Amino acid sequence: MAMDDVREPLISALGDPSPQTNQKKPMKSRTYRRCKSAPLAEYVPLKTTDTGSVPVTESILQNSRPNFQKVALFLAVYLGIGTICFYLVRNQIKGEKTNGVLDAVYFCIVTMTTVGYGDLVPNSILSKLLACAFVFTGMALVALILSKAVDYLVAKQEIFLDKALHMHQKVGCIEVLKDVETNSLRYKCFVAFILLSVIIIAGTIFLATVEKLDLVDAFYCVCSTITTLGYGDKSFSTRAGRVFAIFWILTCTICLAQFLLYVAELNAQNRQRALVKWVLSRRMTNVDLEVADLDGDGVVGAAEFIIYKLKEMGKISQEDIRLVMEEFDDLDVDKSGTLSTSDIMLAQPPQTEKSYG
């Protein structure tokens, strides 16, 4: 009986189209204006934490932050086990040696980053098998853990970079966040390029002053290292050089990989934006109208038009629409074609009462 009482006013309202058409138009425009995918254009929602209220964007960044203690632990375990193994087989590794422990750590880093200078080379079956095992585990560690940490650190610099670019302008927090969201990949490329340039300059100066290479050979060694070519004719041969190389090689190879990844993502984003611009500037035809008419009633509503354009832009697929409609059907308990608070309440699973006693 209660469900019939709810449906009666809905049926009566649908049966009288004249007043409905006059009231729907402003409601539709207001509704779709509120359904923007970028709510930051209007406000920055806050999230309450133990330390106070912070913008939701900062909260999301904090939630996506990798656990640096775990990253350090994995790296320490890898280097620790690798150092012990390669130290025990140090007599089965030939090449230019300085110190047993230092050479073992250095060999781990060179193997992990696939630089492979050739200044230290496995010379037995056991040492070769160890090198094969550590090169694969090291590459996985770099790809899965260390690169995420670098990506997070670069992403954190985006807001500082944007604030620096607009230092002399009166720009608020909302405008900064909007600009970062729009040009995120561009800023990441810029930050990674600056960091990469500093690393290249530092490596060149170090090789020229400590390893006593001339400037061209130092730059040549830096380029062959950072791109993991590792020709081997120029490398770190002194004790101080290998201490520096342990930290520098790991940093420069990961930084270059992230920079190339950002460039590829930026190129894909530019192509996607060009496609969106073309879709929005293209005029609709009768064929497009028929395709966009999802319910087959001969007219295309605003929701149907939006869905059609998003599909044409490649932002959603038919499978995405199907999954969303399945969720809608599950929430639409009274099968009225609309969602209300009563539908949401009825769709929630019943809570089991706890028995005390």
Short mmCIF file of C-alpha atoms in Angstrom, two decimals:
data_model
loop_
_atom_site.label_atom_id
_atom_site.label_comp_id
_atom_site.label_asym_id
_atom_site.label_seq_id
_atom_site.Cartn_x
_atom_site.Cartn_y
_atom_site.Cartn_z
CA MET A 1 0.00 0.00 0.00
CA ALA A 2 2.77 2.46 0.86
CA MET A 3 4.52 1.79 -2.48
CA ASP A 4 1.25 2.39 -4.39
CA ASP A 5 0.79 5.70 -2.56
CA VAL A 6 4.26 6.73 -3.67
CA ARG A 7 3.67 5.76 -7.31
CA GLU A 8 0.30 7.54 -7.65
CA PRO A 9 1.70 11.10 -7.58
CA LEU A 10 4.51 9.99 -9.93
CA ILE A 11 2.02 8.61 -12.47
CA SER A 12 -0.21 11.66 -12.20
CA ALA A 13 2.74 13.97 -12.71
CA LEU A 14 3.88 12.02 -15.79
CA GLY A 15 0.34 12.12 -17.18
CA ASP A 16 0.26 15.93 -17.30
CA PRO A 17 3.07 16.98 -19.65
CA SER A 18 2.23 20.66 -19.98
CA PRO A 19 3.38 21.94 -16.60
CA GLN A 20 6.33 19.55 -16.55
CA THR A 21 7.89 20.93 -19.70
CA ASN A 22 7.84 24.43 -18.26
CA GLN A 23 9.54 23.38 -15.06
CA LYS A 24 12.12 20.91 -16.32
CA LYS A 25 14.32 23.14 -18.48
CA PRO A 26 15.83 25.33 -15.77
CA MET A 27 16.12 22.31 -13.49
CA LYS A 28 18.06 20.36 -16.13
CA SER A 29 20.54 23.13 -16.83
CA ARG A 30 21.11 23.66 -13.14
CA THR A 31 21.53 19.92 -12.55
CA TYR A 32 24.10 19.40 -15.31
CA ARG A 33 26.00 22.48 -14.22
CA ARG A 34 26.41 20.91 -10.80
CA CYS A 35 27.59 17.58 -12.24
CA LYS A 36 30.99 18.87 -13.37
CA SER A 37 33.83 16.39 -13.19
CA ALA A 38 36.06 19.06 -11.65
CA PRO A 39 34.44 20.36 -8.46
CA LEU A 40 37.66 22.24 -7.71
CA ALA A 41 36.45 24.88 -10.14
CA GLU A 42 33.94 25.99 -7.51
CA TYR A 43 35.45 25.12 -4.15
CA VAL A 44 38.11 23.12 -2.37
CA PRO A 45 36.44 20.63 -0.03
CA LEU A 46 38.11 20.07 3.30
CA LYS A 47 38.72 16.85 5.15
CA THR A 48 38.95 16.79 8.94
CA THR A 49 41.99 15.00 10.33
CA ASP A 50 43.66 14.72 13.72
CA THR A 51 45.82 17.73 12.88
CA GLY A 52 42.95 19.88 11.57
CA SER A 53 41.21 20.48 8.25
CA VAL A 54 43.21 19.97 5.04
CA PRO A 55 42.17 20.20 1.38
CA VAL A 56 40.90 16.91 -0.03
CA THR A 57 43.52 17.10 -2.79
CA GLU A 58 46.29 17.08 -0.18
CA SER A 59 44.53 14.24 1.61
CA ILE A 60 44.42 12.21 -1.61
CA LEU A 61 48.11 12.92 -2.22
CA GLN A 62 48.90 11.75 1.30
CA ASN A 63 46.87 8.56 0.79
CA SER A 64 48.72 7.83 -2.47
CA ARG A 65 52.08 8.44 -0.80
CA PRO A 66 54.24 5.33 -0.83
CA ASN A 67 55.48 4.06 2.49
CA PHE A 68 59.06 5.34 2.43
CA GLN A 69 60.00 3.14 5.37
CA LYS A 70 58.90 0.11 3.34
CA VAL A 71 60.78 1.40 0.28
CA ALA A 72 63.93 1.86 2.35
CA LEU A 73 63.45 -1.58 3.93
CA PHE A 74 63.13 -3.35 0.55
CA LEU A 75 66.16 -1.52 -0.80
CA ALA A 76 68.19 -2.27 2.32
CA VAL A 77 67.25 -5.97 2.21
CA TYR A 78 68.14 -6.21 -1.48
CA LEU A 79 71.47 -4.44 -1.07
CA GLY A 80 72.22 -6.31 2.16
CA ILE A 81 71.63 -9.76 0.69
CA GLY A 82 73.37 -8.80 -2.55
CA THR A 83 76.40 -7.40 -0.74
CA ILE A 84 76.77 -10.54 1.37
CA CYS A 85 76.42 -12.85 -1.64
CA PHE A 86 78.80 -10.95 -3.90
CA TYR A 87 81.28 -10.42 -1.07
CA LEU A 88 81.41 -14.18 -0.47
CA VAL A 89 82.12 -14.78 -4.17
CA ARG A 90 84.43 -11.76 -4.53
CA ASN A 91 87.27 -14.01 -5.65
CA GLN A 92 85.03 -15.27 -8.48
CA ILE A 93 84.53 -11.73 -9.83
CA LYS A 94 87.30 -10.27 -11.96
CA GLY A 95 88.03 -6.65 -12.76
CA GLU A 96 89.20 -3.42 -11.13
CA LYS A 97 88.77 -3.82 -7.37
CA THR A 98 89.06 -1.34 -4.51
CA ASN A 99 87.46 -2.75 -1.35
CA GLY A 100 85.62 -6.03 -0.87
CA VAL A 101 82.42 -4.69 0.71
CA LEU A 102 82.36 -1.49 -1.36
CA ASP A 103 82.84 -3.43 -4.59
CA ALA A 104 80.00 -5.80 -3.64
CA VAL A 105 77.57 -2.91 -3.04
CA TYR A 106 78.77 -1.18 -6.21
CA PHE A 107 78.28 -4.37 -8.21
CA CYS A 108 74.73 -4.69 -6.81
CA ILE A 109 73.84 -1.17 -7.96
CA VAL A 110 75.39 -1.63 -11.41
CA THR A 111 73.51 -4.92 -11.80
CA MET A 112 70.24 -3.60 -10.38
CA THR A 113 70.13 -0.61 -12.76
CA THR A 114 71.35 -2.73 -15.74
CA VAL A 115 74.26 -0.30 -16.32
CA GLY A 116 76.79 -3.14 -16.48
CA TYR A 117 80.07 -1.29 -17.06
CA GLY A 118 82.11 -4.44 -17.31
CA ASP A 119 84.72 -3.19 -14.85
CA LEU A 120 83.56 -5.99 -12.51
CA VAL A 121 82.48 -9.24 -14.22
CA PRO A 122 81.31 -12.60 -12.81
CA ASN A 123 83.88 -15.27 -13.58
CA SER A 124 82.31 -18.51 -12.32
CA ILE A 125 79.05 -20.44 -12.63
CA LEU A 126 77.90 -19.46 -9.13
CA SER A 127 78.65 -15.76 -9.54
CA LYS A 128 76.95 -15.69 -12.95
CA LEU A 129 73.81 -17.35 -11.54
CA LEU A 130 73.76 -14.85 -8.68
CA ALA A 131 74.06 -11.97 -11.13
CA CYS A 132 71.13 -13.34 -13.18
CA ALA A 133 68.95 -13.60 -10.09
CA PHE A 134 69.82 -10.15 -8.78
CA VAL A 135 69.34 -8.36 -12.10
CA PHE A 136 65.70 -9.49 -12.36
CA THR A 137 64.84 -8.81 -8.72
CA GLY A 138 66.60 -5.45 -8.92
CA MET A 139 64.67 -4.39 -12.02
CA ALA A 140 61.41 -5.37 -10.34
CA LEU A 141 62.36 -3.36 -7.26
CA VAL A 142 63.14 -0.28 -9.36
CA ALA A 143 59.98 -0.58 -11.45
CA LEU A 144 57.48 -1.34 -8.69
CA ILE A 145 58.75 0.54 -5.65
CA LEU A 146 61.48 3.09 -6.24
CA SER A 147 59.84 4.63 -9.33
CA LYS A 148 56.61 5.20 -7.35
CA ALA A 149 58.55 6.97 -4.66
CA VAL A 150 60.23 9.22 -7.22
CA ASP A 151 56.88 9.90 -8.92
CA TYR A 152 55.39 10.99 -5.59
CA LEU A 153 58.31 13.28 -4.80
CA VAL A 154 58.07 14.89 -8.25
CA ALA A 155 54.30 15.29 -7.89
CA LYS A 156 54.76 17.10 -4.58
CA GLN A 157 56.92 19.70 -6.33
CA GLU A 158 54.14 20.58 -8.80
CA ILE A 159 52.30 22.89 -6.41
CA PHE A 160 55.55 24.60 -5.35
CA LEU A 161 56.47 25.08 -9.02
CA ASP A 162 53.05 26.54 -9.83
CA LYS A 163 53.24 28.91 -6.87
CA ALA A 164 56.71 30.01 -7.99
CA LEU A 165 55.45 30.68 -11.53
CA HIS A 166 52.59 32.81 -10.16
CA MET A 167 54.60 34.40 -7.36
CA HIS A 168 53.92 37.99 -8.48
CA GLN A 169 50.24 37.37 -9.18
CA LYS A 170 47.39 37.30 -6.71
CA VAL A 171 46.50 33.63 -7.12
CA GLY A 172 44.58 31.73 -4.47
CA CYS A 173 44.69 28.08 -3.46
CA ILE A 174 41.78 27.19 -5.76
CA GLU A 175 43.47 28.65 -8.85
CA VAL A 176 46.75 26.91 -8.02
CA LEU A 177 45.05 23.53 -7.65
CA LYS A 178 43.10 24.05 -10.88
CA ASP A 179 46.27 24.94 -12.76
CA VAL A 180 48.15 21.96 -11.33
CA GLU A 181 45.30 19.64 -12.27
CA THR A 182 45.23 20.99 -15.83
CA ASN A 183 48.99 21.04 -16.42
CA SER A 184 50.04 18.21 -14.11
CA LEU A 185 52.06 16.23 -16.67
CA ARG A 186 53.64 19.38 -18.09
CA TYR A 187 54.87 20.38 -14.64
CA LYS A 188 56.09 16.85 -13.92
CA CYS A 189 58.15 16.90 -17.13
CA PHE A 190 59.58 20.28 -16.20
CA VAL A 191 60.51 19.22 -12.65
CA ALA A 192 61.99 15.91 -13.81
CA PHE A 193 64.00 17.70 -16.53
CA ILE A 194 65.47 20.16 -14.01
CA LEU A 195 66.35 17.33 -11.62
CA LEU A 196 67.89 15.32 -14.45
CA SER A 197 69.98 18.30 -15.56
CA VAL A 198 71.31 18.82 -12.03
CA ILE A 199 72.21 15.12 -11.78
CA ILE A 200 74.03 15.18 -15.13
CA ILE A 201 76.00 18.29 -14.19
CA ALA A 202 76.90 16.87 -10.77
CA GLY A 203 78.07 13.58 -12.27
CA THR A 204 80.16 15.32 -14.93
CA ILE A 205 81.87 17.58 -12.39
CA PHE A 206 82.56 14.65 -10.04
CA LEU A 207 84.08 12.46 -12.77
CA ALA A 208 86.24 15.34 -13.96
CA THR A 209 87.54 16.25 -10.49
CA VAL A 210 87.72 12.91 -8.64
CA GLU A 211 88.16 10.33 -11.42
CA LYS A 212 90.47 12.75 -13.31
CA LEU A 213 88.66 12.41 -16.63
CA ASP A 214 88.64 15.25 -19.11
CA LEU A 215 85.35 17.08 -19.54
CA VAL A 216 84.27 15.26 -22.71
CA ASP A 217 85.07 11.82 -21.28
CA ALA A 218 83.27 12.71 -18.05
CA PHE A 219 80.15 13.78 -19.93
CA TYR A 220 80.45 10.70 -22.15
CA CYS A 221 80.59 8.44 -19.07
CA VAL A 222 77.58 10.21 -17.55
CA CYS A 223 75.51 9.73 -20.72
CA SER A 224 76.46 6.06 -21.10
CA THR A 225 75.59 5.50 -17.44
CA ILE A 226 72.32 7.39 -17.27
CA THR A 227 71.01 5.61 -20.38
CA THR A 228 72.28 2.25 -18.99
CA LEU A 229 74.45 1.69 -22.08
CA GLY A 230 77.48 1.07 -19.88
CA TYR A 231 80.17 0.74 -22.56
CA GLY A 232 82.71 0.16 -19.83
CA ASP A 233 85.66 2.05 -21.30
CA LYS A 234 85.00 4.84 -18.78
CA SER A 235 83.68 4.09 -15.30
CA PHE A 236 84.19 4.70 -11.57
CA SER A 237 87.48 3.10 -10.62
CA THR A 238 88.48 4.84 -7.36
CA ARG A 239 87.14 4.14 -3.89
CA ALA A 240 85.59 7.61 -3.54
CA GLY A 241 84.14 7.33 -7.04
CA ARG A 242 82.36 4.08 -6.26
CA VAL A 243 80.90 5.47 -3.05
CA PHE A 244 79.48 8.35 -5.08
CA ALA A 245 78.34 5.96 -7.84
CA ILE A 246 76.27 3.86 -5.42
CA PHE A 247 73.90 6.78 -4.84
CA TRP A 248 74.30 8.64 -8.13
CA ILE A 249 73.68 5.72 -10.53
CA LEU A 250 70.49 4.66 -8.73
CA THR A 251 69.15 8.23 -8.74
CA CYS A 252 70.00 9.16 -12.33
CA THR A 253 68.69 5.99 -14.00
CA ILE A 254 65.33 6.15 -12.17
CA CYS A 255 65.01 9.87 -12.84
CA LEU A 256 65.59 9.42 -16.58
CA ALA A 257 63.07 6.57 -16.74
CA GLN A 258 60.44 8.72 -15.00
CA PHE A 259 61.17 11.69 -17.28
CA LEU A 260 60.68 9.56 -20.41
CA LEU A 261 57.48 8.15 -18.91
CA TYR A 262 56.14 11.67 -18.28
CA VAL A 263 57.00 12.69 -21.85
CA ALA A 264 55.13 9.69 -23.24
CA GLU A 265 52.11 10.40 -21.02
CA LEU A 266 52.15 14.08 -22.02
CA ASN A 267 52.18 13.12 -25.69
CA ALA A 268 49.21 10.78 -25.15
CA GLN A 269 47.38 13.52 -23.21
CA ASN A 270 47.93 16.04 -26.02
CA ARG A 271 46.56 13.58 -28.55
CA GLN A 272 43.53 12.96 -26.32
CA ARG A 273 42.89 16.69 -25.97
CA ALA A 274 43.17 17.12 -29.75
CA LEU A 275 40.57 14.37 -30.17
CA VAL A 276 38.27 16.06 -27.65
CA LYS A 277 38.63 19.38 -29.44
CA TRP A 278 37.79 17.73 -32.78
CA VAL A 279 34.74 15.94 -31.33
CA LEU A 280 33.39 19.13 -29.77
CA SER A 281 33.92 21.18 -32.94
CA ARG A 282 32.39 18.60 -35.30
CA ARG A 283 28.81 19.26 -36.33
CA MET A 284 26.14 16.68 -35.50
CA THR A 285 24.51 14.76 -38.36
CA ASN A 286 21.31 12.73 -38.58
CA VAL A 287 23.37 9.56 -38.28
CA ASP A 288 24.91 10.86 -35.04
CA LEU A 289 21.42 11.71 -33.78
CA GLU A 290 20.24 8.15 -34.36
CA VAL A 291 23.29 6.69 -32.61
CA ALA A 292 22.94 9.07 -29.65
CA ASP A 293 19.23 8.20 -29.22
CA LEU A 294 19.76 5.51 -26.60
CA ASP A 295 16.09 4.94 -25.70
CA GLY A 296 14.87 5.11 -29.32
CA ASP A 297 12.21 7.77 -28.73
CA GLY A 298 13.31 9.91 -31.68
CA VAL A 299 14.78 12.72 -29.61
CA VAL A 300 18.13 13.11 -27.82
CA GLY A 301 18.12 14.47 -24.29
CA ALA A 302 20.98 16.19 -22.55
CA ALA A 303 22.05 13.01 -20.74
CA GLU A 304 22.05 11.01 -23.99
CA PHE A 305 24.03 13.74 -25.76
CA ILE A 306 26.64 13.83 -22.97
CA ILE A 307 27.03 10.04 -23.01
CA TYR A 308 27.37 10.00 -26.81
CA LYS A 309 30.03 12.72 -26.80
CA LEU A 310 32.00 11.04 -23.99
CA LYS A 311 31.96 7.76 -25.92
CA GLU A 312 33.13 9.55 -29.05
CA MET A 313 35.99 11.15 -27.10
CA GLY A 314 37.04 7.72 -25.86
CA LYS A 315 36.56 8.68 -22.21
CA ILE A 316 33.96 5.95 -21.59
CA SER A 317 33.00 2.72 -23.34
CA GLN A 318 29.80 0.76 -23.79
CA GLU A 319 30.99 -1.62 -21.09
CA ASP A 320 31.36 1.29 -18.65
CA ILE A 321 27.79 2.39 -19.41
CA ARG A 322 26.51 -1.16 -18.93
CA LEU A 323 28.15 -1.48 -15.52
CA VAL A 324 26.81 1.91 -14.40
CA MET A 325 23.30 1.01 -15.57
CA GLU A 326 23.49 -2.28 -13.67
CA GLU A 327 24.31 -0.35 -10.52
CA PHE A 328 21.46 2.06 -11.24
CA ASP A 329 19.01 -0.83 -11.68
CA ASP A 330 20.15 -2.33 -8.38
CA LEU A 331 19.60 0.99 -6.57
CA ASP A 332 16.25 1.68 -8.29
CA VAL A 333 14.26 -0.54 -5.93
CA ASP A 334 10.80 0.72 -6.92
CA LYS A 335 11.69 0.51 -10.67
CA SER A 336 10.45 4.05 -11.27
CA GLY A 337 13.41 5.01 -13.46
CA THR A 338 14.62 7.54 -10.91
CA LEU A 339 16.58 7.40 -7.66
CA SER A 340 15.33 8.83 -4.40
CA THR A 341 16.37 8.70 -0.76
CA SER A 342 13.89 5.88 -0.18
CA ASP A 343 15.57 3.84 -2.97
CA ILE A 344 19.00 4.36 -1.41
CA MET A 345 17.72 3.35 2.03
CA LEU A 346 15.93 0.26 0.70
CA ALA A 347 18.97 -0.76 -1.39
CA GLN A 348 21.26 -0.80 1.62
CA PRO A 349 21.89 -4.26 3.07
CA PRO A 350 20.11 -4.84 6.39
CA GLN A 351 22.29 -4.37 9.43
CA THR A 352 22.51 -7.36 11.73
CA GLU A 353 21.59 -6.53 15.29
CA LYS A 354 24.13 -7.45 17.91
CA SER A 355 22.78 -9.60 20.70
CA TYR A 356 23.96 -8.70 24.16
CA GLY A 357 23.93 -11.14 26.94
#
